[in-house]
Amino acid sequence: MDESEIRRAAELLRAGDLVAFPTETVYGLGADATNDTAVARIFAAKGRPSFNPLITHYAERAAAQRQVRFTPLAERLAERFWPGSLTLVLPRRRDSEVSLLCSAGLDSLGVRVPRHPLALALLRALDRPLAGPSANPSGRVSPTTAEHVREGLGDRVALVLDGGPCPVGLESTVLDLTGERPLLLRPGAVTRAELEAIAGPLGAPGEGPLKSPGLLASHYAPSLPIRLEASDVATDEALLAFGPNPPPGAARTLNLSPAGDLVEAAAHLFAYLRALDRPGLKGIAVMPIPTAGLGEAINDRLRRAAAPRGQALPIAGQPS
Ligand code: TXA
Ligand code: MG
């Protein structure tokens, strides 16, 4: 790890600039979360509807606890899953230094301690909450390499810290702990079963009041139309395959996991969607993916990629 690169990244962030950084899930578009102007730059760079709240990142739980009020359940979940791919939505402290823009008008804040060594090194050097949505233009597939970030955001970011491909490849699970019952706002890298083992049955966002208005089904959309549950494929289609026996005949095939392994499939999902999303084809056919474990989050992202553009959200989970 390049210490001077980390120091430079932290200096840029302190000066209010944007720095993209790797996490174990996807690359984040980082800004000093205590600086309103810097946070506003995130929305501008992503072209994101400003009512969608941002996750804030910390080097350790104690730092997150200075910004939000933990419940006993939040403590148990943090104990088990941090550092890692779980975002907890908790009530903001009255004296929180985090920009209200990160909460997008809600009285809650999303907090997470990531596991990636570069992210942790950056957070320690910065020593402030780091706002970090996925580092893609709004509505596009999340970046899992530094190259993806440069393609999507180019010179809108001062620096891209390159940590190689993200090992998990799917965004964090977002769990809302502000109500009576924990709500799964976005299925993600930590599975429902893992959470329910500690938290009991999870509610879905539809069951409570709508917590975040920025819900568009067509987030994560590639340019080509997506056809789900494909058992055959046309010669003018690309095929996103899964498992040992993909149908033959596609213009181009990428297999998420020939062995049928959901962890491997998650790690490849966004990079393969991008690679297949090239002009000249009719669309991308996607083979059925099992819904167990990480399959819930994978199928959620694929449904969004397939949804008509701009449609309101009919299913659990949150975009962007
Ligand atoms: O894996 C990840 O979570 C990545 C890495 C960079 O940490 N970040 C990420 O952030 O995916 P973003 O902003 O693209 O997605 C955050 C999701 C959004 O759907 C947002 O609406 C939801 O979390 N969220 C954040 N804070 C929230 C809050 N206070 N209340 C409700 N939803 C919130
Ligand atoms: Mg995102």
Short mmCIF file of C-alpha atoms in Angstrom, two decimals, residues 36-202:
data_model
loop_
_atom_site.label_atom_id
_atom_site.label_comp_id
_atom_site.label_asym_id
_atom_site.label_seq_id
_atom_site.Cartn_x
_atom_site.Cartn_y
_atom_site.Cartn_z
CA ASP A 36 -21.60 20.56 2.88
CA THR A 37 -19.96 21.81 -0.30
CA ALA A 38 -17.91 18.65 -0.75
CA VAL A 39 -21.02 16.48 -0.24
CA ALA A 40 -22.94 18.60 -2.74
CA ARG A 41 -20.14 17.90 -5.25
CA ILE A 42 -20.96 14.19 -4.98
CA PHE A 43 -24.52 14.80 -6.10
CA ALA A 44 -23.29 16.97 -8.96
CA ALA A 45 -20.65 14.47 -10.11
CA LYS A 46 -23.08 11.53 -10.03
CA GLY A 47 -26.03 13.47 -11.43
CA ARG A 48 -27.91 11.95 -8.50
CA PRO A 49 -31.36 13.15 -7.39
CA SER A 50 -30.44 15.02 -4.24
CA PHE A 51 -33.19 13.44 -2.13
CA ASN A 52 -31.31 10.14 -2.07
CA PRO A 53 -29.30 9.84 1.18
CA LEU A 54 -25.60 8.87 1.27
CA ILE A 55 -23.78 6.23 3.29
CA THR A 56 -21.02 7.47 5.61
CA HIS A 57 -17.92 5.36 6.26
CA TYR A 58 -15.78 5.05 9.40
CA ALA A 59 -12.55 3.33 10.43
CA GLU A 60 -14.15 1.90 13.57
CA ARG A 61 -17.47 1.57 15.35
CA ALA A 62 -16.64 4.19 17.99
CA ALA A 63 -16.33 6.83 15.25
CA ALA A 64 -19.76 5.91 13.85
CA GLN A 65 -21.22 6.04 17.36
CA ARG A 66 -20.30 9.72 17.60
CA GLN A 67 -22.70 10.48 14.71
CA VAL A 68 -25.64 8.12 15.29
CA ARG A 69 -27.40 6.52 18.27
CA PHE A 70 -26.84 2.76 18.37
CA THR A 71 -29.52 0.41 19.65
CA PRO A 72 -28.59 -2.87 21.40
CA LEU A 73 -29.43 -4.70 18.15
CA ALA A 74 -27.19 -2.33 16.16
CA GLU A 75 -24.35 -3.16 18.55
CA ARG A 76 -24.82 -6.89 18.09
CA LEU A 77 -24.92 -6.53 14.31
CA ALA A 78 -21.83 -4.29 14.24
CA GLU A 79 -20.03 -6.76 16.49
CA ARG A 80 -20.76 -9.58 14.06
CA PHE A 81 -20.47 -7.87 10.64
CA TRP A 82 -18.04 -4.95 11.00
CA PRO A 83 -15.66 -4.35 9.43
CA GLY A 84 -17.77 -5.51 6.50
CA SER A 85 -20.56 -5.12 4.01
CA LEU A 86 -23.47 -4.05 6.20
CA THR A 87 -24.83 -0.49 6.32
CA LEU A 88 -26.93 0.41 9.36
CA VAL A 89 -29.46 3.23 9.16
CA LEU A 90 -29.75 4.76 12.65
CA PRO A 91 -31.04 7.98 14.23
CA ARG A 92 -28.66 10.92 13.83
CA ARG A 93 -27.29 12.40 17.01
CA ARG A 94 -28.43 15.96 17.57
CA ASP A 95 -24.79 17.09 17.66
CA SER A 96 -23.69 15.05 14.61
CA GLU A 97 -21.12 16.89 12.48
CA VAL A 98 -22.21 15.07 9.35
CA SER A 99 -23.74 17.28 6.65
CA LEU A 100 -27.54 17.15 6.60
CA LEU A 101 -27.20 16.54 2.87
CA CYS A 102 -26.00 13.01 3.68
CA SER A 103 -29.34 12.39 5.39
CA ALA A 104 -31.29 14.00 2.54
CA GLY A 105 -33.83 15.53 4.90
CA LEU A 106 -34.34 12.40 7.04
CA ASP A 107 -33.41 12.29 10.72
CA SER A 108 -31.42 9.11 10.13
CA LEU A 109 -27.94 8.40 8.79
CA GLY A 110 -26.43 5.34 7.08
CA VAL A 111 -23.14 4.19 8.66
CA ARG A 112 -20.68 1.46 7.77
CA VAL A 113 -17.15 0.29 8.64
CA PRO A 114 -15.79 -1.28 5.44
CA ARG A 115 -13.32 -4.16 5.39
CA HIS A 116 -11.01 -3.17 2.50
CA PRO A 117 -7.48 -2.34 3.79
CA LEU A 118 -7.13 0.71 1.48
CA ALA A 119 -10.51 2.10 2.59
CA LEU A 120 -9.54 1.60 6.24
CA ALA A 121 -6.14 3.25 5.71
CA LEU A 122 -7.82 6.22 4.03
CA LEU A 123 -10.41 6.52 6.81
CA ARG A 124 -7.68 6.50 9.47
CA ALA A 125 -5.67 9.15 7.61
CA LEU A 126 -8.77 11.32 7.11
CA ASP A 127 -10.09 10.89 10.66
CA ARG A 128 -13.51 12.29 9.64
CA PRO A 129 -16.71 10.61 8.42
CA LEU A 130 -16.39 9.84 4.70
CA ALA A 131 -19.51 10.10 2.55
CA GLY A 132 -19.36 7.51 -0.20
CA PRO A 133 -22.05 6.43 -2.63
CA SER A 134 -21.02 4.00 -5.33
CA ALA A 135 -18.68 5.83 -7.75
CA ASN A 136 -20.89 5.62 -10.86
CA PRO A 137 -23.06 8.16 -12.65
CA SER A 138 -26.55 7.88 -11.13
CA GLY A 139 -28.57 5.02 -12.59
CA ARG A 140 -25.54 3.17 -13.93
CA VAL A 141 -23.96 -0.08 -12.83
CA SER A 142 -21.70 0.23 -9.75
CA PRO A 143 -17.93 0.19 -10.45
CA THR A 144 -15.88 -2.77 -9.28
CA THR A 145 -12.53 -1.60 -10.73
CA ALA A 146 -10.68 1.74 -10.79
CA GLU A 147 -10.98 1.64 -14.59
CA HIS A 148 -14.82 1.55 -14.31
CA VAL A 149 -14.66 4.68 -12.14
CA ARG A 150 -12.53 6.55 -14.67
CA GLU A 151 -14.86 5.50 -17.51
CA GLY A 152 -17.95 6.76 -15.68
CA LEU A 153 -16.72 9.85 -13.82
CA GLY A 154 -13.49 10.84 -15.61
CA ASP A 155 -12.19 14.22 -14.46
CA ARG A 156 -15.12 14.80 -12.10
CA VAL A 157 -12.97 13.11 -9.43
CA ALA A 158 -9.62 14.48 -8.23
CA LEU A 159 -8.07 11.06 -7.58
CA VAL A 160 -8.96 7.38 -7.94
CA LEU A 161 -7.24 5.13 -5.39
CA ASP A 162 -6.67 1.87 -7.23
CA GLY A 163 -7.15 -1.21 -5.07
CA GLY A 164 -7.75 -3.66 -7.93
CA PRO A 165 -11.07 -5.45 -8.44
CA CYS A 166 -13.49 -5.40 -5.49
CA PRO A 167 -13.55 -8.86 -3.89
CA VAL A 168 -17.31 -8.94 -3.14
CA GLY A 169 -18.60 -7.02 -6.15
CA LEU A 170 -22.10 -6.26 -4.80
CA GLU A 171 -23.10 -3.26 -2.69
CA SER A 172 -23.53 -3.51 1.06
CA THR A 173 -26.79 -4.65 2.59
CA VAL A 174 -28.75 -1.65 3.93
CA LEU A 175 -30.69 -2.30 7.14
CA ASP A 176 -32.95 0.33 8.70
CA LEU A 177 -32.95 0.13 12.50
CA THR A 178 -34.90 3.32 13.21
CA GLY A 179 -38.29 1.63 13.58
CA GLU A 180 -39.78 -1.09 15.76
CA ARG A 181 -38.71 -3.81 13.40
CA PRO A 182 -35.50 -3.97 11.31
CA LEU A 183 -36.25 -3.26 7.62
CA LEU A 184 -34.18 -4.61 4.76
CA LEU A 185 -33.90 -1.50 2.56
CA ARG A 186 -31.46 -3.03 0.10
CA PRO A 187 -30.48 -6.70 -0.19
CA GLY A 188 -26.71 -6.92 -0.54
CA ALA A 189 -23.48 -8.65 0.31
CA VAL A 190 -24.59 -9.75 3.80
CA THR A 191 -27.49 -12.14 3.26
CA ARG A 192 -30.95 -12.04 4.79
CA ALA A 193 -30.30 -15.39 6.50
CA GLU A 194 -27.10 -14.10 8.13
CA LEU A 195 -28.96 -11.04 9.45
CA GLU A 196 -32.05 -12.93 10.58
CA ALA A 197 -29.87 -15.28 12.64
CA ILE A 198 -29.15 -12.24 14.84
CA ALA A 199 -32.02 -9.81 14.23
CA GLY A 200 -34.99 -12.15 13.76
CA PRO A 201 -37.41 -11.74 10.82
CA LEU A 202 -36.75 -8.61 8.72
#
